Amino acid sequence: MSISPLKPACDHDHSEAHSMPNRPRRLRSSDAMRRLVRENALSTDDFIYPIFVDEALSEPVEVSSMPGVFRQSEKSLSDLLKKVEAAKVPAVMLFGVSAHKDHEGTDSFKKGGLMDRMVKRAKDTCPDLVIMADACFCEYTDHGHCGPLDYVHNDVDNDRTIANIARQAVIAAEAGADVIAPSGMMDGQVGAIREALDQTGNERTAILAYAAKYASGFYGPFRDAAGCSLGHTEGSKIPSNRKTYQMDPANAEEALREVALDIEQGADMVMVKPGLAYLDILYQVKQAFGMPTFVYNVSGEYAMIKAAARNGWLNEEIAMMEMLLAFKRAGADGIITYAALDAAGYLSR
Ligand code: PBG
Ligand code: ZN
């Protein structure tokens, strides 16, 4: 063994160590060093907080499958919005829970209906928040599908749905919504909304397209919260799932085509939904289009962490923040998440 002048004066063989110029652990050696080289960071600016407004309630009621999430009454919506603003979260997404359901979900596009009232109240209470209105019908139809049914083809009637959604978007825009977010995955819905908004002088209202939304098993708790489970189609040949309009979880290239269509039709921002099981899609969408790209951290993803934490199986803060950070790393410009207020609290410490 040759004696090197660099060799330490101990009897271990350090020659191996000295031939290892790359030691990534050097940059993990202290908290300050880790902060220095960190590539991504979460901020409250990244969050959009989803809120359920139930017109049948007079007090907030907790959603049992989503601990910490409450269905709001129209009145309590105002208090919650003030909390969101105080937490420096810039945006909310409003979902109506209707007590006036019918075949088409007409209450959602009536003046004085729930959509109209809840958006007005939100904008009046917090004019500086970005108010997003989820545009769909499943919370307003008596059968729970995202548009009126066509009993000839046993499916949701695409073109009737987009005619209705255009009206719903105008109601929401005129009530003060800054952003319309159509979530029904109907073909042509973004174009129909853009055209209707422009024709009614609402050119300034933006569209966040649920561009790649999958038929996912992770929406279960949301359907409890919004009262939009599919249960009233028994005895007919209407499918009791949303697979004829939401995407097949097996497909990735199709997501890029869906996003391209929505951009062509005038989407200002695009979304991938769900998040956790679709990080590959999120990454590809951001890379391919460079659009403001959002991800929906859906109810089931939130519920999994809450449930595990309650059992003592996961550290809630660490797991939640890790999940949210993963969306940023994959390319999200913003995250629609039920954890927005919890996360804002963690970030402000
Ligand atoms: C309805 C809608 C759903 C969600 C948002 N809008 C449910 C569905 O498509 O069945 C899911 C959100 C979540 O799970 O958090 N169009
Ligand atoms: Zn829907």
PDB file of N, CA, C and O and ligand atoms in Angstrom, residues 50 52 66 95 134-139 144 146 182-185 210 213-214 216 218-223 226 228 242 245-246 273 296-301 338, ligand 1:
ATOM      1  N   PRO A  50     -61.462  24.996  -1.314  1.00  0.00           N
ATOM      2  CA  PRO A  50     -62.824  24.644  -1.745  1.00  0.00           C
ATOM      3  C   PRO A  50     -63.806  24.783  -0.576  1.00  0.00           C
ATOM      4  O   PRO A  50     -63.489  24.397   0.542  1.00  0.00           O
ATOM      5  N   PHE A  52     -68.028  24.264   0.561  1.00  0.00           N
ATOM      6  CA  PHE A  52     -69.374  23.770   0.259  1.00  0.00           C
ATOM      7  C   PHE A  52     -70.403  24.658   0.942  1.00  0.00           C
ATOM      8  O   PHE A  52     -70.327  24.860   2.154  1.00  0.00           O
ATOM      9  N   MET A  66     -64.529  13.875   5.976  1.00  0.00           N
ATOM     10  CA  MET A  66     -63.486  14.894   5.758  1.00  0.00           C
ATOM     11  C   MET A  66     -63.317  15.732   7.027  1.00  0.00           C
ATOM     12  O   MET A  66     -63.761  16.882   7.084  1.00  0.00           O
ATOM     13  N   PHE A  95     -68.746  25.516  -4.066  1.00  0.00           N
ATOM     14  CA  PHE A  95     -69.646  24.447  -4.504  1.00  0.00           C
ATOM     15  C   PHE A  95     -70.978  24.620  -3.792  1.00  0.00           C
ATOM     16  O   PHE A  95     -71.010  24.672  -2.558  1.00  0.00           O
ATOM     17  N   ASP A 134     -67.335  26.707  -9.113  1.00  0.00           N
ATOM     18  CA  ASP A 134     -67.370  25.418  -9.790  1.00  0.00           C
ATOM     19  C   ASP A 134     -68.622  25.411 -10.659  1.00  0.00           C
ATOM     20  O   ASP A 134     -69.717  25.701 -10.178  1.00  0.00           O
ATOM     21  N   ALA A 135     -68.439  25.138 -11.945  1.00  0.00           N
ATOM     22  CA  ALA A 135     -69.592  25.118 -12.840  1.00  0.00           C
ATOM     23  C   ALA A 135     -69.894  23.672 -13.217  1.00  0.00           C
ATOM     24  O   ALA A 135     -69.132  23.037 -13.951  1.00  0.00           O
ATOM     25  N   CYS A 136     -70.957  23.146 -12.632  1.00  0.00           N
ATOM     26  CA  CYS A 136     -71.405  21.797 -12.977  1.00  0.00           C
ATOM     27  C   CYS A 136     -72.853  21.660 -12.509  1.00  0.00           C
ATOM     28  O   CYS A 136     -73.428  22.596 -11.954  1.00  0.00           O
ATOM     29  N   PHE A 137     -73.419  20.484 -12.723  1.00  0.00           N
ATOM     30  CA  PHE A 137     -74.830  20.294 -12.378  1.00  0.00           C
ATOM     31  C   PHE A 137     -75.075  19.203 -11.361  1.00  0.00           C
ATOM     32  O   PHE A 137     -76.174  19.075 -10.833  1.00  0.00           O
ATOM     33  N   CYS A 138     -74.042  18.391 -11.076  1.00  0.00           N
ATOM     34  CA  CYS A 138     -74.292  17.206 -10.251  1.00  0.00           C
ATOM     35  C   CYS A 138     -74.812  17.557  -8.855  1.00  0.00           C
ATOM     36  O   CYS A 138     -75.538  16.771  -8.257  1.00  0.00           O
ATOM     37  N   GLU A 139     -74.435  18.760  -8.351  1.00  0.00           N
ATOM     38  CA  GLU A 139     -74.945  19.160  -7.033  1.00  0.00           C
ATOM     39  C   GLU A 139     -76.391  19.665  -7.128  1.00  0.00           C
ATOM     40  O   GLU A 139     -77.017  19.936  -6.111  1.00  0.00           O
ATOM     41  N   GLY A 144     -78.050  13.208  -9.872  1.00  0.00           N
ATOM     42  CA  GLY A 144     -76.641  13.294  -9.482  1.00  0.00           C
ATOM     43  C   GLY A 144     -75.638  13.306 -10.622  1.00  0.00           C
ATOM     44  O   GLY A 144     -74.439  13.469 -10.390  1.00  0.00           O
ATOM     45  N   CYS A 146     -73.790  14.887 -14.088  1.00  0.00           N
ATOM     46  CA  CYS A 146     -73.281  16.240 -14.332  1.00  0.00           C
ATOM     47  C   CYS A 146     -73.992  16.955 -15.481  1.00  0.00           C
ATOM     48  O   CYS A 146     -73.425  17.871 -16.099  1.00  0.00           O
ATOM     49  N   PRO A 182     -65.417  24.973 -14.960  1.00  0.00           N
ATOM     50  CA  PRO A 182     -66.334  23.897 -15.366  1.00  0.00           C
ATOM     51  C   PRO A 182     -65.728  22.531 -15.104  1.00  0.00           C
ATOM     52  O   PRO A 182     -64.641  22.215 -15.569  1.00  0.00           O
ATOM     53  N   SER A 183     -66.476  21.684 -14.339  1.00  0.00           N
ATOM     54  CA  SER A 183     -65.903  20.408 -13.897  1.00  0.00           C
ATOM     55  C   SER A 183     -66.592  19.186 -14.479  1.00  0.00           C
ATOM     56  O   SER A 183     -66.311  18.065 -14.070  1.00  0.00           O
ATOM     57  N   GLY A 184     -67.500  19.400 -15.452  1.00  0.00           N
ATOM     58  CA  GLY A 184     -68.309  18.277 -15.897  1.00  0.00           C
ATOM     59  C   GLY A 184     -67.723  17.406 -16.991  1.00  0.00           C
ATOM     60  O   GLY A 184     -68.283  16.366 -17.322  1.00  0.00           O
ATOM     61  N   MET A 185     -66.588  17.816 -17.583  1.00  0.00           N
ATOM     62  CA  MET A 185     -65.951  17.054 -18.663  1.00  0.00           C
ATOM     63  C   MET A 185     -66.877  16.844 -19.869  1.00  0.00           C
ATOM     64  O   MET A 185     -66.794  15.820 -20.558  1.00  0.00           O
ATOM     65  N   TYR A 210     -61.235  22.295 -15.892  1.00  0.00           N
ATOM     66  CA  TYR A 210     -60.913  20.959 -15.374  1.00  0.00           C
ATOM     67  C   TYR A 210     -60.599  20.152 -16.629  1.00  0.00           C
ATOM     68  O   TYR A 210     -61.428  19.407 -17.137  1.00  0.00           O
ATOM     69  N   LYS A 213     -59.756  15.535 -16.173  1.00  0.00           N
ATOM     70  CA  LYS A 213     -60.388  15.038 -14.947  1.00  0.00           C
ATOM     71  C   LYS A 213     -60.744  13.575 -15.148  1.00  0.00           C
ATOM     72  O   LYS A 213     -61.430  13.216 -16.102  1.00  0.00           O
ATOM     73  N   TYR A 214     -60.244  12.757 -14.228  1.00  0.00           N
ATOM     74  CA  TYR A 214     -60.391  11.312 -14.356  1.00  0.00           C
ATOM     75  C   TYR A 214     -61.590  10.786 -13.572  1.00  0.00           C
ATOM     76  O   TYR A 214     -61.968  11.351 -12.546  1.00  0.00           O
ATOM     77  N   SER A 216     -62.473   8.869 -11.048  1.00  0.00           N
ATOM     78  CA  SER A 216     -61.595   8.423  -9.973  1.00  0.00           C
ATOM     79  C   SER A 216     -62.365   7.891  -8.777  1.00  0.00           C
ATOM     80  O   SER A 216     -63.448   8.381  -8.455  1.00  0.00           O
ATOM     81  N   PHE A 218     -61.241   8.430  -5.913  1.00  0.00           N
ATOM     82  CA  PHE A 218     -60.824   9.324  -4.829  1.00  0.00           C
ATOM     83  C   PHE A 218     -61.805  10.469  -4.577  1.00  0.00           C
ATOM     84  O   PHE A 218     -61.495  11.389  -3.833  1.00  0.00           O
ATOM     85  N   TYR A 219     -62.955  10.447  -5.252  1.00  0.00           N
ATOM     86  CA  TYR A 219     -63.935  11.525  -5.048  1.00  0.00           C
ATOM     87  C   TYR A 219     -65.004  11.174  -4.009  1.00  0.00           C
ATOM     88  O   TYR A 219     -65.914  11.962  -3.789  1.00  0.00           O
ATOM     89  N   GLY A 220     -64.893   9.992  -3.413  1.00  0.00           N
ATOM     90  CA  GLY A 220     -65.947   9.526  -2.516  1.00  0.00           C
ATOM     91  C   GLY A 220     -66.391  10.533  -1.461  1.00  0.00           C
ATOM     92  O   GLY A 220     -67.580  10.860  -1.365  1.00  0.00           O
ATOM     93  N   PRO A 221     -65.466  11.055  -0.654  1.00  0.00           N
ATOM     94  CA  PRO A 221     -65.885  11.985   0.400  1.00  0.00           C
ATOM     95  C   PRO A 221     -66.547  13.261  -0.146  1.00  0.00           C
ATOM     96  O   PRO A 221     -67.467  13.783   0.473  1.00  0.00           O
ATOM     97  N   PHE A 222     -66.103  13.713  -1.307  1.00  0.00           N
ATOM     98  CA  PHE A 222     -66.730  14.892  -1.917  1.00  0.00           C
ATOM     99  C   PHE A 222     -68.203  14.634  -2.191  1.00  0.00           C
ATOM    100  O   PHE A 222     -69.057  15.499  -1.985  1.00  0.00           O
ATOM    101  N   ARG A 223     -68.479  13.432  -2.656  1.00  0.00           N
ATOM    102  CA  ARG A 223     -69.872  13.145  -3.003  1.00  0.00           C
ATOM    103  C   ARG A 223     -70.754  13.129  -1.756  1.00  0.00           C
ATOM    104  O   ARG A 223     -71.925  13.515  -1.833  1.00  0.00           O
ATOM    105  N   ALA A 226     -71.054  17.050  -0.997  1.00  0.00           N
ATOM    106  CA  ALA A 226     -71.838  17.848  -1.936  1.00  0.00           C
ATOM    107  C   ALA A 226     -73.189  17.209  -2.228  1.00  0.00           C
ATOM    108  O   ALA A 226     -74.008  17.785  -2.944  1.00  0.00           O
ATOM    109  N   CYS A 228     -73.916  14.559  -4.031  1.00  0.00           N
ATOM    110  CA  CYS A 228     -74.091  14.302  -5.470  1.00  0.00           C
ATOM    111  C   CYS A 228     -73.750  12.861  -5.836  1.00  0.00           C
ATOM    112  O   CYS A 228     -73.241  12.590  -6.911  1.00  0.00           O
ATOM    113  N   ARG A 242     -69.471   7.791 -13.761  1.00  0.00           N
ATOM    114  CA  ARG A 242     -69.261   8.938 -14.665  1.00  0.00           C
ATOM    115  C   ARG A 242     -68.257   8.624 -15.771  1.00  0.00           C
ATOM    116  O   ARG A 242     -67.614   9.522 -16.318  1.00  0.00           O
ATOM    117  N   TYR A 245     -68.078  10.337 -19.290  1.00  0.00           N
ATOM    118  CA  TYR A 245     -67.561  11.708 -19.492  1.00  0.00           C
ATOM    119  C   TYR A 245     -66.221  11.975 -18.829  1.00  0.00           C
ATOM    120  O   TYR A 245     -65.394  12.675 -19.385  1.00  0.00           O
ATOM    121  N   GLN A 246     -65.977  11.403 -17.652  1.00  0.00           N
ATOM    122  CA  GLN A 246     -64.661  11.593 -17.047  1.00  0.00           C
ATOM    123  C   GLN A 246     -63.673  10.595 -17.640  1.00  0.00           C
ATOM    124  O   GLN A 246     -64.055   9.529 -18.123  1.00  0.00           O
ATOM    125  N   LYS A 273     -56.845  16.559 -12.374  1.00  0.00           N
ATOM    126  CA  LYS A 273     -57.597  16.086 -11.221  1.00  0.00           C
ATOM    127  C   LYS A 273     -57.886  14.599 -11.347  1.00  0.00           C
ATOM    128  O   LYS A 273     -58.318  14.181 -12.417  1.00  0.00           O
ATOM    129  N   TYR A 296     -55.980  19.470  -8.534  1.00  0.00           N
ATOM    130  CA  TYR A 296     -57.008  19.311  -7.503  1.00  0.00           C
ATOM    131  C   TYR A 296     -56.603  18.169  -6.589  1.00  0.00           C
ATOM    132  O   TYR A 296     -56.602  17.018  -6.991  1.00  0.00           O
ATOM    133  N   ASN A 297     -56.223  18.555  -5.380  1.00  0.00           N
ATOM    134  CA  ASN A 297     -55.884  17.599  -4.318  1.00  0.00           C
ATOM    135  C   ASN A 297     -57.229  17.172  -3.723  1.00  0.00           C
ATOM    136  O   ASN A 297     -57.760  17.812  -2.841  1.00  0.00           O
ATOM    137  N   VAL A 298     -57.774  16.073  -4.243  1.00  0.00           N
ATOM    138  CA  VAL A 298     -59.200  15.789  -4.041  1.00  0.00           C
ATOM    139  C   VAL A 298     -59.522  15.246  -2.650  1.00  0.00           C
ATOM    140  O   VAL A 298     -58.630  14.898  -1.862  1.00  0.00           O
ATOM    141  N   SER A 299     -60.813  15.129  -2.424  1.00  0.00           N
ATOM    142  CA  SER A 299     -61.324  14.758  -1.101  1.00  0.00           C
ATOM    143  C   SER A 299     -60.728  13.463  -0.562  1.00  0.00           C
ATOM    144  O   SER A 299     -60.377  13.372   0.614  1.00  0.00           O
ATOM    145  N   GLY A 300     -60.584  12.449  -1.406  1.00  0.00           N
ATOM    146  CA  GLY A 300     -60.071  11.161  -0.944  1.00  0.00           C
ATOM    147  C   GLY A 300     -58.609  11.239  -0.519  1.00  0.00           C
ATOM    148  O   GLY A 300     -58.172  10.521   0.379  1.00  0.00           O
ATOM    149  N   GLU A 301     -57.862  12.123  -1.159  1.00  0.00           N
ATOM    150  CA  GLU A 301     -56.445  12.290  -0.809  1.00  0.00           C
ATOM    151  C   GLU A 301     -56.334  12.946   0.567  1.00  0.00           C
ATOM    152  O   GLU A 301     -55.486  12.579   1.392  1.00  0.00           O
ATOM    153  N   TYR A 338     -58.327  20.997   0.395  1.00  0.00           N
ATOM    154  CA  TYR A 338     -59.077  21.143   1.643  1.00  0.00           C
ATOM    155  C   TYR A 338     -58.135  21.422   2.809  1.00  0.00           C
ATOM    156  O   TYR A 338     -58.585  21.799   3.890  1.00  0.00           O
TER     157      TYR A 338
HETATM  158  C1  PBG B   1     -68.424  17.372  -9.643  1.00  0.00           C
HETATM  159  C2  PBG B   1     -67.148  17.416  -8.900  1.00  0.00           C
HETATM  160  C3  PBG B   1     -66.557  16.359  -8.225  1.00  0.00           C
HETATM  161  C4  PBG B   1     -65.423  16.869  -7.619  1.00  0.00           C
HETATM  162  C5  PBG B   1     -65.355  18.217  -7.938  1.00  0.00           C
HETATM  163  N1  PBG B   1     -66.428  18.531  -8.743  1.00  0.00           N
HETATM  164  C6  PBG B   1     -67.001  14.971  -8.044  1.00  0.00           C
HETATM  165  C7  PBG B   1     -67.185  14.122  -9.202  1.00  0.00           C
HETATM  166  O1  PBG B   1     -66.815  14.453 -10.321  1.00  0.00           O
HETATM  167  O2  PBG B   1     -67.746  13.070  -8.989  1.00  0.00           O
HETATM  168  C8  PBG B   1     -64.498  16.085  -6.769  1.00  0.00           C
HETATM  169  C9  PBG B   1     -63.702  16.843  -5.807  1.00  0.00           C
HETATM  170  C10 PBG B   1     -63.123  16.067  -4.705  1.00  0.00           C
HETATM  171  O3  PBG B   1     -63.219  14.825  -4.622  1.00  0.00           O
HETATM  172  O4  PBG B   1     -62.554  16.714  -3.837  1.00  0.00           O
HETATM  173  N2  PBG B   1     -68.344  17.653 -10.981  1.00  0.00           N
END
